[in-house]
Every structure is written in C-alpha cells, then in structure tokens.
Amino acid sequence: MFDWDLSALEESWRFLLGGVGVTLGLSALTVATSLTLGIAVGVLRCYAGAWLRVPLTFYVDSMRAIPVLVVLVWMYFAFPLLTGVSAGPFWAALAALTVHVAAYVAEIVRAGIESVRPGQIRAALALGMSQPQLVMQVVLPQALVRMLPAIGSVVSVTIKDTAIAATIAVPEFMKRAETVAGQSYQPVQVYTAALVVYFLILFPTTRLIDRIHARVAHLGRS
Amino acid sequence: MNPVIEYRAVCKNYGSFVALRDVSFSVSKGEVVCLIGPSGSGKSTLLRCTNGLEQISGGAILLDGAPLPQTRAGMRAVRQRMGMVFQNFELFPHRSVFANVMMGPLTVLRMDHAAARARAEALLDKVGLADKAASMPAALSGGQQQRVAIARALAMEPAVMLFDEPTSALDPETIGEVLSVMKRLADEGMTMIVVTHEMTFARRVADRVVVFERGGVLLEQGPPRQIFDAPLMERTRDFLSHLDWSG
Amino acid sequence: MNFEWSIIWRSREALLEGTLTTVLLSVVTMTIAIAGGMLLALMRLSRWRALSASSAAFVEFFRNLPLILVVYWAFYVLPELTGWQLDAFSTGLVALSLNVSAYNAETFRAGIMSIRKGQGEAALTLGMSEVQAMWHVVLPQAVRRVVPVLASTWISLFKDTSLVSVIGVSELAHVSLEIRAQSFRVLEMLTAMAAIYWALGYPQAKLVDWINRRYGHTE
C-alpha cells in the first residue's frame, strides 16, 4: 500500500497557492486579450474586404494547425532571437496564448455571426441602419449571447492551456507543482493534489458559465 | 367472439395529471375501431400503452385474453404481434425503403435474407411503392413515407395494427393515398385501432367509433352511423359540430 | 545574428521519425478513444445508476483537467499506484486516451440524444430489444451526425500529442527540441517544428471545414 506522506504539501502549500494565483492571473489576462483580439478578427473576417479577410483566415487556420506548446516555445525562445525583444516567460506566455486563443475565439465569433438569420439583417436594413450600426446593434448582441457557451469553453481552455506555460518556466501552478514534486521526491502526492486543485478550479467555472448561459439564452433567440 | 384486445378500466396518470380514466372497451378480430375526440383526450396515450411504450397506472389491457406481460422479453413478444404506425412515420432515415421494410423480419424474426426480401417486395407492391424500393426515405413524399411505414409494420405479420394519427402530419393532397391503403387493409380483414381526425374515413371504414373527451374519459361508442348521425351524448354532438366549423 | 538552416535538412531522418511517431500516437489514441468514448456514452445513458454515475464522473473529471498534468500524473503517479511499468510511449498513450475518451463520450452522448425518441420507439414497436434498437437504428444515425465533431477532436488530438514530449516520447516536438538543445540552432529548429506541424495540420483543418459543410447541415 502506498504511503501517503503529505509533508511536501504541508511545507510548500504557500508556494503552490502562489502558483494558483499566477495561473488565475495569466488566465484572466489571456481571456481579456484573446476576447478583444478574437472578436475583432472574427468581425473583420465577416465584413472586411478580401485584402484583410484572406490573411486573417490564414492566421486562424494556421493556429488551428499548430500546437499551443509549439507557439509558446517559439515565442519564448525564437522570437527574441529574431527581433532582439525579450520580455520574460510570463509575457511571452501571455503573447503566445493570446495569439492562439484569439484564433479560437475568432472562429466562434464567425460562427455566431453566421447563425444570425438573414431576416434580422434585412429588418435592420429596412430601418435604414448603416453596416456598422447593423453589426453593433443587431448582429453582435444576438451572436454574443448565442456564443456564450463557446466563450465559456474559451475560459476553461485558457486555464488548461496556461498549464503548458510550465514548459517555458512561467511560475504558475503546474510549474510549481513540478518543482515541489521534483525536490521533495513525493510526486504522487503533489501531482494528485494538483489534479484535485485544477479540477476544483475548472469544474465550477464550466458549471457557472452553463448556468449563466441558461439564464440569458432567450436574449439570443430571434 | 373473443376480443383480440380488451381494455378493462385502464387508468394512466403522469404525476397528478390524469391522461386516461377508467377506459373500458374491446376490439374483436377483424374489427376496425376508430378513436376520435379532441386533442389531449388520451387516445394516443391509449395506443402507446397498448404496445407497452408507456405503462398503465391501473386497470388491465388484455391481448387474446391474457394481460400484457410485465417483463421486457414478454413485451417484446407482444409487440411483434402488433404493428404500429406513427404520426411522424419514423422511417429509419439511414436505410433505404427496402431495408426499412426488411429490418423487422431480419433482426427480430431472424428470417433468411431471401424470404425477407420476397416479403418486403410483396408489401411494397401492395402499398404501391415497388418502384421506390431503392430510394432513401428523405426522397419520398409524406404520403409515400407513411405507406412505407405501413409496409414496415405489416412485415411482422401482426395480428393487430395500431395507427396513431397516421395522416395528421401529411399534406392534404397525400392523405388520400394513405387512407386508401388503410381501407384496403380493413377490407382484407385486418384488426385495426385507428386514432384519427379524419371523420370521413371513420364514417366509411370503421366498424365502431369510440369517442373520448378531455381528461381521458370514454364518452360513448357505437357504429359510425349512430355516432355521427344520432349521438347519444350532447358533448359528442358538440365535438363533431366544432369539427365541421374548422374543416 | 547568423542562421544555419541546413541543420533542418541534416536532421531530416530524426524529424521524419518524430513525425511518424506523432501520427502513430494520434491514430492509436483515436482508435482507443472512439471505442472508449462509445462505451462511456452507453454507460452514461444506461438505466443502472451506478454505471451512469461512474461514467459521468470519469467524463467530467478528465474534461476538467489540463492534459499536460494528466501526462505528468500518468508518468509519475500511475506506476506507483498500480505497479505497472510502462514505457514513455504507452504512458503518453494512456494519458491521451483518457482525455480524448472523455471528450468523445460527450460527443457520442449528444449524438445519441439528438436522435428523435420516436426512432427508438419505432424500433421497439417492431419487436426489437433495446440493444437491437440502439445498434440498428439509433447508433448508425448518431455516428453519422457526430462525424464533424470527431473530425475537430482529431485535429485537437493531433496537436495535443506534442504534450507528451514532456515525458520524453520521441514525437515531433520532442525530437525538434532535442536537436535544438544539442545543436543550439534554436530559431531554426523551433521554426522547422512549427512549419512541419503547420504543413501537416493546415490541410487537416481545411478537410474538417469540408466535412462540416458536407455533413454538418444534414437533418
């Protein structure tokens, strides 16, 4: 029978908890920047001219093809060599995760926009609205509510993806768990605890988003 | 003559909602019984209870004098002797018309392929769709799909056919083709229970009409001439006169 | 700064082997996870509470964990708790299969639930058992309906195999990072790695779009 000696966790819980803080902070920042960039890309993919649509589509599809680990590692190790700009692991992670998650958001936004019935657009045009008015006042509000479950999954995908930032030594929870596991020779306890902690963060998050969506879903129907 | 199906004080509740209240009547061999009444009067529920898609809450349903079995295996055997036709056809969209009709004989009766084929061919011919055998259900009109559904049910050679509003989902112009298939079936002596809003069909084909009213109560029953021309109950008269206005 | 792109050509055999490992890992994982996901979905829809609750717990658990942590956990903890000594490839396979099975289970469950109740009833009415109705009528329709989702999951899986590099499975990411560490050709190798993933993944993403257009809108 395995001996569940929890001394490593008792000694390092403050250090680990700080990692949870970094995980949540990096996640919140990434969600904010990705939503901003992603909504912009998604809207422009639907309404901009071909000179912008084509490169944006190329960007989104490329991000669907390249693993987030590869983007992280490239952003941290290769980008500074190419540009001479070096900003430390946290900011590299924020940049890489944003580039990656924003593409995912852009896909969701595009699907949301395309799901708005053409009749709604005709009705808005019949009222004499301009194209930007139509997008901002009729299409996006409906599309955003309809996208909420998918946006919820963006939050949980982001939190999960921040764990990959451990590979470029961002001191978030995954990295700190790895450190404690290695130094204490108690990987079983530490990784199992990490499993529980991540689940306790992610499960309520997904549930909460579902709850919110159920409450506002009627606003997105047309 | 012994009844094929007998309902004895059948009750059905969903929680506090009463769908059927003390319904009793019987259906003899070769008889065509039409169940009519306003929507929500429990007619469809009674059919669904008859072949065990729903469990009754009280009373008894007897098939050839024996109460419906309580076990799954027993109910399966009973269902093989009752064909059912649904309002929405419920053809299997992933299989061809031919495969739909053969599916029962092949999977349930374990009939060999050639025999199932012969049976399906004969039945599709009977419902006038031999030329559609290779089509997928989605390529057929509603009336054609319902005729395939009738052939599929007949492929099990059932003793009784249950029709649950078979023409309610159809375009007006295809209702006639389905009703004439049903009429032919009745003329051949099939025992049939038909939930329907087609009063002309009930009047011309039924041996007996059973009238339900809201709350799942059996209001009255009798030969079509009596029900349509001289109903005993005032509420039957009301129901029929409202139909005339809407139709 | 001088770059030496020839390192990529000189490493071609190792990169090719890494690529093949990535493909193999994806294919084997998906095979296991389709069977596993189907089993979990059927358990979830079962009448037996114990089966459906344990399936729900499994699925929710693995859908709410970072895959990279599951990889570490399978590497460090699983052998301690079970006594199994697996090689890195098999360990990665276990972690990926647990993760993708959970996602596929939800996909299959949604597919089965999306089939109208009347379809199953029509099958029962013909005298089929519940197993026959599921096998001959409900599942074939559900499987068709979930093809686009499975295709997207495949793309995610293909990318996620890169995460097993952290336990030393010699797939594409690991091989590239190793060559980088030995040769110090950082920019060249990291760019090559990204380019290879892109070259493999981009057509797949386009194929998924095509599958979505082809199958996504049918009834």
XYZ file of C-alpha atoms in Angstrom:
688
model
C 0.000 0.000 0.000
C 1.255 3.445 -0.892
C 2.392 5.626 1.987
C 0.572 8.958 1.728
C 3.207 11.147 3.425
C 1.908 14.682 2.917
C 4.899 16.581 4.345
C 5.864 18.141 0.991
C 2.403 19.610 0.579
C 2.400 20.865 4.172
C 5.722 22.599 3.682
C 5.043 24.078 0.252
C 1.384 24.951 0.234
C 2.039 28.695 0.262
C 4.396 28.384 -2.693
C 1.806 26.281 -4.553
C -1.032 28.624 -3.701
C 1.013 31.500 -5.155
C 1.183 29.416 -8.336
C -2.606 29.178 -8.393
C -2.622 32.989 -8.228
C -0.285 33.214 -11.220
C -2.402 30.660 -13.120
C -5.571 32.641 -12.493
C -3.906 35.971 -13.280
C -2.392 34.712 -16.519
C -5.732 33.120 -17.443
C -7.713 36.294 -16.772
C -5.308 38.428 -18.804
C -5.257 35.917 -21.639
C -9.053 35.705 -21.753
C -9.308 39.509 -21.830
C -6.751 39.993 -24.605
C -7.985 36.979 -26.595
C -11.594 38.082 -26.494
C -10.643 41.564 -27.662
C -8.402 40.348 -30.464
C -10.625 37.405 -31.332
C -13.834 39.398 -31.637
C -12.039 41.946 -33.819
C -10.631 39.212 -36.063
C -13.955 37.390 -36.207
C -15.923 40.504 -37.161
C -13.359 41.609 -39.741
C -13.342 38.115 -41.272
C -17.054 38.513 -41.902
C -17.209 42.130 -43.039
C -13.773 43.356 -44.234
C -12.572 43.315 -47.824
C -10.722 40.342 -49.254
C -7.305 42.017 -48.734
C -7.881 41.602 -44.963
C -10.131 38.543 -44.960
C -7.626 36.283 -46.676
C -4.676 36.897 -44.310
C -6.968 36.690 -41.258
C -8.355 33.363 -42.424
C -4.802 32.172 -42.984
C -3.873 33.217 -39.441
C -6.883 31.488 -37.870
C -6.419 28.253 -39.796
C -2.692 28.231 -39.038
C -3.413 28.433 -35.331
C -5.818 25.537 -35.691
C -2.905 23.577 -37.144
C -0.028 24.438 -34.785
C 0.065 23.105 -31.189
C -0.020 25.695 -28.427
C 3.174 24.197 -26.980
C 4.958 24.989 -30.228
C 3.680 28.574 -30.223
C 4.767 29.026 -26.590
C 8.225 27.657 -27.117
C 8.706 29.607 -30.324
C 7.516 32.839 -28.734
C 9.825 32.453 -25.744
C 12.984 31.120 -27.375
C 12.862 32.047 -31.060
C 11.049 35.387 -31.152
C 13.748 37.238 -29.121
C 16.465 35.859 -31.410
C 14.626 37.168 -34.420
C 13.707 40.594 -33.058
C 16.031 41.254 -30.170
C 12.978 41.873 -27.981
C 12.898 39.717 -24.837
C 10.229 40.109 -22.191
C 10.470 37.156 -19.807
C 8.403 33.979 -19.643
C 5.173 35.443 -18.259
C 4.763 37.975 -21.051
C 5.905 35.523 -23.679
C 3.250 33.136 -22.397
C 0.601 35.856 -22.456
C 1.531 36.755 -26.042
C 1.637 33.129 -27.228
C -1.596 32.126 -25.511
C -3.335 35.232 -26.834
C -2.241 34.562 -30.402
C -3.519 31.015 -30.020
C -6.758 31.515 -28.099
C -7.785 34.592 -30.117
C -7.875 32.464 -33.267
C -10.202 30.078 -31.465
C -12.395 32.998 -30.347
C -12.446 34.350 -33.906
C -13.869 31.049 -35.173
C -16.586 31.142 -32.522
C -17.442 34.745 -33.370
C -17.676 33.986 -37.069
C -19.985 31.003 -36.449
C -22.093 33.179 -34.135
C -22.407 35.951 -36.713
C -23.290 33.478 -39.442
C -26.014 31.984 -37.229
C -27.980 35.243 -37.108
C -30.896 34.867 -39.506
C -30.732 36.902 -42.728
C -34.219 38.211 -41.928
C -32.750 40.091 -38.961
C -30.274 41.827 -41.233
C -32.966 42.668 -43.774
C -35.116 44.065 -40.978
C -32.256 46.279 -39.777
C -31.502 47.459 -43.309
C -35.192 48.210 -43.757
C -34.931 50.522 -40.741
C -32.200 52.423 -42.589
C -29.256 51.270 -40.440
C -25.712 51.548 -41.745
C -23.456 48.477 -41.928
C -21.571 49.284 -38.672
C -24.850 50.060 -36.867
C -26.285 46.807 -38.095
C -23.276 44.842 -36.853
C -23.003 46.563 -33.489
C -26.697 46.837 -32.633
C -28.348 43.828 -34.211
C -25.911 41.106 -35.215
C -23.262 41.136 -32.473
C -25.624 41.336 -29.478
C -27.528 38.273 -30.688
C -24.388 36.463 -31.777
C -22.563 37.109 -28.489
C -25.345 35.647 -26.355
C -25.548 32.637 -28.611
C -21.770 32.266 -28.369
C -21.722 32.293 -24.588
C -21.384 28.514 -24.091
C -18.483 28.526 -26.538
C -16.974 31.566 -24.794
C -17.294 29.617 -21.554
C -15.228 26.885 -23.102
C -12.644 29.560 -24.028
C -12.232 30.301 -20.322
C -11.681 26.662 -19.416
C -9.454 26.027 -22.445
C -7.343 29.034 -21.433
C -6.932 27.879 -17.847
C -5.891 24.454 -19.115
C -3.511 25.963 -21.675
C -1.743 28.083 -19.061
C -0.501 24.813 -17.575
C 1.513 24.318 -20.766
C 3.328 27.565 -19.954
C 5.148 25.470 -17.347
C 7.345 24.313 -20.232
C 8.786 27.823 -20.555
C 9.154 28.143 -16.776
C 6.302 30.539 -16.051
C 5.959 30.137 -12.262
C 2.295 29.188 -12.437
C 0.683 26.324 -10.550
C 1.723 23.482 -12.893
C 5.363 24.624 -12.874
C 5.440 24.972 -9.099
C 3.846 21.566 -8.655
C 6.563 20.147 -10.884
C 9.228 21.889 -8.816
C 7.858 20.692 -5.485
C 7.346 17.170 -6.851
C 10.946 17.041 -8.040
C 12.544 18.457 -4.912
C 10.503 16.524 -2.369
C 10.549 13.151 -4.110
C 6.816 12.990 -3.443
C 5.455 13.220 -6.987
C 2.473 11.003 -6.202
C 1.128 13.317 -3.512
C 1.978 16.539 -5.304
C 0.621 15.617 -8.744
C -2.503 14.086 -7.250
C -3.072 17.271 -5.262
C -2.542 19.292 -8.447
C -5.155 17.150 -10.190
C -7.653 17.940 -7.465
C -6.836 21.670 -7.452
C -7.212 22.054 -11.216
C -10.489 20.146 -11.124
C -11.759 22.361 -8.311
C -10.929 25.443 -10.406
C -12.233 24.183 -13.749
C -15.367 22.255 -12.829
C -17.160 25.156 -11.094
C -16.027 27.505 -13.875
C -17.662 25.418 -16.605
C -20.758 24.927 -14.442
C -21.037 28.639 -13.755
C -20.823 29.521 -17.448
C -23.531 26.939 -18.256
C -25.696 28.456 -15.528
C -25.235 31.983 -16.863
C -25.990 30.822 -20.357
C -29.222 29.129 -19.320
C -30.286 32.425 -17.796
C -29.575 34.652 -20.791
C -30.198 32.214 -23.647
C -33.569 33.778 -24.503
C -31.848 37.059 -25.404
C -30.054 35.359 -28.289
C -33.120 33.860 -29.927
C -34.653 35.550 -32.892
C -66.475 -13.985 -30.301
C -63.470 -13.451 -28.065
C -61.957 -9.962 -28.228
C -58.413 -9.621 -29.552
C -57.767 -6.649 -27.321
C -59.694 -5.762 -24.233
C -59.292 -2.630 -22.110
C -60.522 -3.032 -18.544
C -60.814 0.165 -16.517
C -57.484 1.427 -17.865
C -56.035 4.402 -15.989
C -52.934 6.402 -16.783
C -51.523 9.291 -14.751
C -48.450 11.441 -15.241
C -47.943 12.612 -11.683
C -51.186 14.353 -10.818
C -52.212 14.722 -14.465
C -54.829 12.165 -15.497
C -54.413 11.035 -19.114
C -56.832 8.104 -19.055
C -59.654 7.474 -16.585
C -61.357 4.080 -16.312
C -61.387 3.322 -20.027
C -63.090 0.030 -20.944
C -63.883 -1.392 -24.349
C -62.812 -4.263 -26.534
C -61.809 -4.933 -30.099
C -62.821 -8.138 -31.885
C -60.908 -9.954 -34.563
C -61.247 -8.244 -37.923
C -62.824 -5.167 -36.428
C -61.799 -1.622 -37.326
C -62.165 0.711 -34.365
C -61.606 4.450 -34.754
C -60.776 6.527 -31.691
C -61.883 10.130 -32.044
C -62.033 13.113 -29.725
C -60.295 16.414 -29.059
C -56.518 16.532 -28.719
C -55.369 15.768 -25.211
C -58.167 13.271 -24.632
C -55.759 10.350 -24.225
C -56.361 8.499 -27.498
C -52.696 8.358 -28.440
C -51.719 7.524 -24.882
C -54.030 4.524 -25.020
C -52.282 3.264 -28.174
C -48.863 3.797 -26.635
C -49.970 1.844 -23.559
C -51.331 -0.909 -25.785
C -47.901 -1.803 -27.104
C -46.014 -1.017 -23.953
C -44.321 2.262 -24.929
C -45.995 3.559 -21.769
C -47.010 1.661 -18.625
C -50.619 1.884 -17.456
C -51.231 3.107 -13.915
C -54.314 0.992 -13.239
C -56.738 -1.492 -14.789
C -55.632 -4.027 -17.388
C -55.036 -4.433 -21.105
C -55.614 -7.958 -22.387
C -54.314 -9.389 -25.625
C -56.149 -12.600 -26.597
C -57.430 -12.836 -23.045
C -54.022 -12.545 -21.355
C -52.872 -9.370 -19.596
C -49.873 -7.626 -21.167
C -46.674 -9.071 -19.710
C -44.621 -7.053 -17.265
C -41.216 -8.299 -18.424
C -39.217 -6.721 -21.238
C -38.874 -10.015 -23.082
C -42.589 -10.674 -22.755
C -43.436 -7.207 -24.023
C -41.106 -7.709 -26.989
C -43.003 -10.832 -27.971
C -46.293 -8.943 -27.707
C -45.023 -6.060 -29.821
C -44.147 -8.482 -32.584
C -47.862 -9.214 -32.874
C -48.883 -5.539 -33.049
C -47.897 -3.240 -35.863
C -47.703 0.452 -35.106
C -47.820 3.420 -37.469
C -46.720 6.799 -36.130
C -47.832 10.311 -36.925
C -44.279 11.249 -37.990
C -43.711 7.988 -39.925
C -40.450 7.324 -38.052
C -38.860 5.587 -41.004
C -35.182 4.894 -40.390
C -33.540 7.661 -42.435
C -30.184 5.918 -42.757
C -31.622 2.879 -44.548
C -33.326 2.518 -47.920
C -37.060 1.961 -48.226
C -36.406 -1.701 -48.885
C -34.094 -2.061 -45.878
C -36.686 -0.347 -43.672
C -39.302 -2.933 -44.568
C -36.882 -5.851 -44.179
C -35.418 -4.713 -40.880
C -38.091 -6.271 -38.653
C -38.049 -9.692 -40.313
C -34.243 -9.755 -40.451
C -33.350 -8.563 -36.949
C -36.348 -9.671 -34.939
C -37.664 -12.761 -36.702
C -34.172 -13.766 -37.893
C -35.704 -14.591 -41.247
C -33.268 -15.513 -44.012
C -32.453 -12.787 -46.463
C -34.258 -14.196 -49.484
C -37.509 -14.709 -47.597
C -37.368 -11.225 -46.053
C -36.714 -9.833 -49.493
C -39.685 -11.588 -51.002
C -41.923 -10.387 -48.196
C -40.732 -6.792 -48.496
C -41.220 -6.844 -52.269
C -44.768 -8.107 -51.909
C -45.615 -5.493 -49.279
C -44.132 -2.563 -51.179
C -46.110 -3.721 -54.166
C -49.210 -3.838 -52.026
C -48.793 -0.211 -50.888
C -47.996 0.812 -54.470
C -44.328 1.692 -53.954
C -42.455 -1.190 -55.566
C -40.634 1.325 -57.767
C -39.336 3.248 -54.726
C -37.634 0.280 -53.057
C -34.115 1.611 -53.593
C -34.929 5.191 -52.564
C -33.954 6.720 -49.254
C -36.902 7.831 -47.101
C -35.944 11.516 -47.365
C -36.539 11.362 -51.129
C -40.194 10.365 -50.640
C -43.277 12.493 -50.075
C -45.005 12.306 -46.708
C -47.761 10.102 -48.055
C -45.232 7.742 -49.612
C -43.225 7.599 -46.392
C -46.328 6.710 -44.425
C -47.205 3.944 -46.862
C -43.664 2.546 -46.411
C -44.174 2.757 -42.649
C -47.381 0.714 -43.020
C -45.498 -1.866 -45.111
C -42.756 -1.976 -42.492
C -45.291 -2.697 -39.746
C -47.064 -5.320 -41.881
C -43.757 -7.105 -42.498
C -44.005 -8.524 -38.992
C -47.385 -10.074 -39.953
C -49.079 -8.571 -36.927
C -52.448 -9.661 -35.564
C -53.419 -6.050 -34.846
C -52.437 -2.750 -36.433
C -52.315 0.418 -34.342
C -52.457 3.733 -36.202
C -51.546 6.863 -34.241
C -52.918 9.820 -36.220
C -51.371 8.456 -39.426
C -52.431 11.375 -41.616
C -52.010 14.326 -39.229
C -48.521 15.241 -40.471
C -49.385 14.913 -44.164
C -50.059 17.464 -46.856
C -53.746 17.382 -47.785
C -53.039 16.025 -51.254
C -51.267 12.899 -49.963
C -53.758 11.990 -47.224
C -55.989 10.099 -49.657
C -53.324 7.624 -50.773
C -52.611 6.631 -47.158
C -56.278 6.300 -46.256
C -56.953 4.114 -49.294
C -54.117 1.761 -48.282
C -55.676 1.581 -44.817
C -59.121 0.978 -46.280
C -57.797 -1.920 -48.349
C -56.187 -3.363 -45.238
C -59.513 -3.121 -43.423
C -61.303 -4.812 -46.305
C -58.830 -7.704 -46.078
C -59.953 -8.282 -42.511
C -57.061 -6.749 -40.534
C -57.891 -5.878 -36.940
C -57.197 -2.152 -36.617
C -57.283 0.538 -33.947
C -57.040 3.973 -35.553
C -56.612 7.282 -33.747
C -57.741 9.821 -36.299
C -59.200 13.207 -37.050
C -60.389 12.041 -40.489
C -64.104 11.785 -39.841
C -64.933 10.724 -43.391
C -62.584 7.768 -43.010
C -64.088 6.881 -39.633
C -67.595 7.058 -41.055
C -66.838 4.937 -44.114
C -64.351 2.378 -42.811
C -64.847 1.933 -39.069
C -66.985 -0.844 -37.679
C -67.133 1.038 -34.450
C -66.236 4.557 -33.320
C -65.101 5.316 -29.780
C -65.381 8.929 -28.637
C -63.031 10.341 -25.997
C -63.263 13.654 -24.226
C -60.730 15.763 -22.328
C -59.487 14.117 -19.171
C -59.163 10.713 -20.853
C -62.774 9.693 -20.419
C -64.549 7.379 -22.843
C -67.686 9.316 -23.725
C -69.571 6.862 -25.885
C -69.083 4.209 -28.538
C -71.133 2.699 -31.302
C -71.360 2.099 -35.036
C -70.399 5.149 -37.126
C -73.963 5.839 -38.217
C -75.071 6.192 -34.624
C -72.104 8.306 -33.542
C -72.209 10.676 -36.477
C -75.949 10.896 -37.119
C -77.564 10.312 -33.775
C -75.066 10.559 -30.925
C -76.436 9.750 -27.508
C -74.312 12.312 -25.757
C -74.663 16.044 -26.128
C -70.891 16.511 -25.867
C -70.279 14.194 -28.805
C -72.589 16.375 -30.851
C -70.644 19.454 -29.674
C -67.307 17.937 -30.607
C -68.483 16.896 -34.073
C -70.126 20.219 -34.819
C -66.947 22.115 -33.913
C -65.029 19.899 -36.320
C -67.405 20.873 -39.103
C -66.718 24.525 -38.472
C -62.973 24.099 -38.525
C -62.966 21.775 -41.517
C 22.938 37.019 -35.972
C 23.737 34.239 -38.405
C 21.375 31.357 -39.017
C 22.177 27.925 -40.306
C 19.076 26.464 -41.875
C 20.917 23.393 -43.167
C 20.514 21.874 -39.694
C 16.940 21.064 -40.661
C 17.971 19.073 -43.720
C 20.694 17.305 -41.767
C 18.116 16.316 -39.141
C 15.592 15.090 -41.665
C 15.643 11.441 -40.617
C 15.071 12.210 -36.958
C 12.329 14.697 -37.829
C 10.652 12.189 -40.103
C 10.730 9.558 -37.367
C 9.296 12.067 -34.905
C 6.547 12.928 -37.357
C 5.675 9.269 -37.839
C 5.515 8.807 -34.066
C 3.149 11.777 -33.818
C 0.894 10.278 -36.474
C 1.025 6.818 -34.914
C 0.236 8.196 -31.463
C -2.733 10.142 -32.856
C -4.126 7.164 -34.765
C -3.818 4.696 -31.899
C -5.230 7.177 -29.380
C -8.223 7.958 -31.576
C -8.922 4.269 -32.126
C -8.909 3.600 -28.396
C -10.849 6.770 -27.638
C -13.625 6.054 -30.140
C -14.237 2.678 -28.511
C -13.767 4.145 -25.034
C -15.969 7.141 -25.724
C -18.728 4.949 -27.131
C -18.574 2.671 -24.106
C -18.693 5.644 -21.723
C -21.614 7.208 -23.624
C -23.627 3.979 -23.470
C -22.817 3.631 -19.772
C -23.939 7.214 -19.227
C -27.293 6.527 -20.893
C -27.794 3.236 -19.095
C -30.660 2.631 -16.690
C -28.241 1.496 -13.989
C -27.427 4.424 -11.768
C -24.003 3.113 -10.779
C -22.908 2.806 -14.406
C -24.223 6.166 -15.477
C -22.844 7.989 -12.437
C -19.371 6.491 -12.774
C -19.292 7.373 -16.457
C -20.396 10.929 -15.711
C -17.730 11.272 -13.028
C -14.999 9.975 -15.342
C -16.009 12.259 -18.187
C -16.372 15.392 -16.069
C -13.085 14.684 -14.312
C -10.945 14.345 -17.402
C -12.657 17.152 -19.287
C -11.805 19.495 -16.456
C -8.076 18.809 -16.218
C -5.139 20.193 -18.192
C -3.867 17.394 -20.405
C -0.249 18.159 -19.578
C -0.977 17.441 -15.906
C -2.623 14.138 -16.808
C 0.523 13.291 -18.765
C 2.738 14.002 -15.744
C 0.335 12.165 -13.484
C 0.323 9.095 -15.738
C 4.136 9.213 -15.793
C 4.896 9.699 -12.088
C 1.831 8.532 -10.195
C 0.216 5.722 -12.174
C 3.207 3.343 -11.841
C 3.393 3.998 -8.093
C -0.291 3.340 -7.540
C -0.737 0.411 -9.918
C 2.705 -1.119 -10.134
C 2.613 -1.029 -13.949
C 5.915 -0.057 -15.513
C 5.032 1.423 -18.897
C 7.416 2.919 -21.430
C 7.043 6.596 -22.301
C 5.032 5.953 -25.466
C 2.481 3.794 -23.665
C 2.268 6.276 -20.810
C 1.538 9.069 -23.257
C -0.986 6.842 -24.956
C -2.771 6.225 -21.644
C -2.937 9.944 -20.826
C -4.160 10.950 -24.281
C -6.700 8.130 -24.394
C -8.187 9.088 -21.030
C -8.531 12.679 -22.193
C -9.925 12.041 -25.675
C -12.251 9.248 -24.493
C -13.889 11.732 -22.145
C -14.447 14.222 -24.974
C -15.688 11.530 -27.373
C -18.088 10.262 -24.712
C -19.770 13.667 -24.619
C -19.814 13.798 -28.405
C -21.455 10.397 -28.732
C -23.903 11.110 -25.937
C -25.009 14.340 -27.601
C -25.309 12.487 -30.913
C -27.468 9.745 -29.417
C -29.641 12.249 -27.554
C -30.159 14.209 -30.776
C -31.934 11.258 -32.405
C -35.695 11.676 -32.024
C -37.253 9.468 -29.366
C -39.736 8.165 -31.938
C -36.923 6.416 -33.822
C -36.122 4.173 -30.880
C -39.825 3.638 -30.256
C -40.428 2.662 -33.863
C -37.700 0.047 -33.498
C -39.158 -1.256 -30.228
C -42.564 -1.406 -31.875
C -41.164 -3.819 -34.449
C -40.300 -6.072 -31.524
C -36.606 -5.204 -31.309
C -34.847 -5.388 -27.960
C -33.400 -2.160 -26.589
C -29.924 -3.332 -27.579
C -31.082 -4.047 -31.139
C -32.862 -0.691 -31.355
C -29.683 1.075 -30.215
C -27.434 -0.917 -32.541
C -29.538 -0.994 -35.727
C -31.429 2.286 -35.523
C -30.100 4.889 -33.074
C -26.308 4.443 -33.218
C -25.923 4.416 -37.021
C -27.744 7.739 -37.206
C -25.903 9.204 -34.209
C -22.483 8.232 -35.579
C -23.198 9.989 -38.869
C -24.242 13.091 -37.033
C -21.076 13.293 -34.913
C -18.546 12.854 -37.741
C -17.803 16.618 -37.920
C -17.212 16.820 -34.170
C -14.962 13.774 -34.214
C -13.006 15.386 -37.034
C -12.410 18.508 -34.916
C -11.400 16.356 -31.976
C -8.910 14.619 -34.251
C -7.245 17.963 -35.049
C -7.012 18.822 -31.357
C -5.586 15.404 -30.614
C -3.006 15.723 -33.369
C -1.768 18.945 -31.766
C -2.083 17.657 -28.204
C 0.280 14.765 -28.872
C 3.010 17.414 -28.628
C 2.385 17.494 -24.864
C 3.743 14.007 -24.310
C 7.139 15.441 -25.258
C 7.445 16.443 -21.582
C 7.828 12.794 -20.567
C 10.286 12.078 -23.377
C 8.139 10.397 -26.024
C 10.138 10.918 -29.213
C 7.409 12.504 -31.244
C 7.859 15.558 -33.441
C 8.021 18.198 -30.696
C 10.404 16.208 -28.516
C 12.734 15.370 -31.398
C 12.829 19.010 -32.506
C 13.504 20.299 -29.004
C 16.259 17.714 -28.522
C 18.027 18.692 -31.740
C 17.698 22.325 -30.707
C 19.355 21.582 -27.354
C 22.228 19.643 -28.948
C 22.884 21.966 -31.886
C 21.989 25.318 -30.289
C 20.196 26.149 -33.570
C 17.213 27.445 -31.611
C 15.402 29.639 -34.095
C 15.977 27.218 -36.970
C 14.714 24.125 -35.159
C 11.754 25.815 -33.476
C 10.686 27.327 -36.770
C 11.092 23.983 -38.509
C 8.980 22.311 -35.842
C 6.232 24.912 -36.256
C 6.408 24.609 -40.031
C 6.107 20.832 -40.001
C 3.102 20.948 -37.669
C 1.601 23.617 -39.885
C 2.196 21.636 -43.068
C 0.522 18.593 -41.539
C -2.242 20.373 -39.661
C -3.334 23.031 -42.131
C -4.730 20.615 -44.747
C -6.421 18.686 -41.954
C -8.119 21.850 -40.700
C -9.332 22.551 -44.221
C -10.549 18.978 -44.506
C -12.519 19.403 -41.279
C -14.173 22.508 -42.735
C -15.112 20.473 -45.786
C -16.533 17.662 -43.632
C -18.533 20.258 -41.712
C -20.019 21.658 -44.877
C -20.683 18.172 -46.209
C -22.200 16.547 -43.111
C -22.811 19.423 -40.735
C -26.139 20.586 -42.088
C -27.935 17.359 -42.921
C -31.029 16.815 -40.790
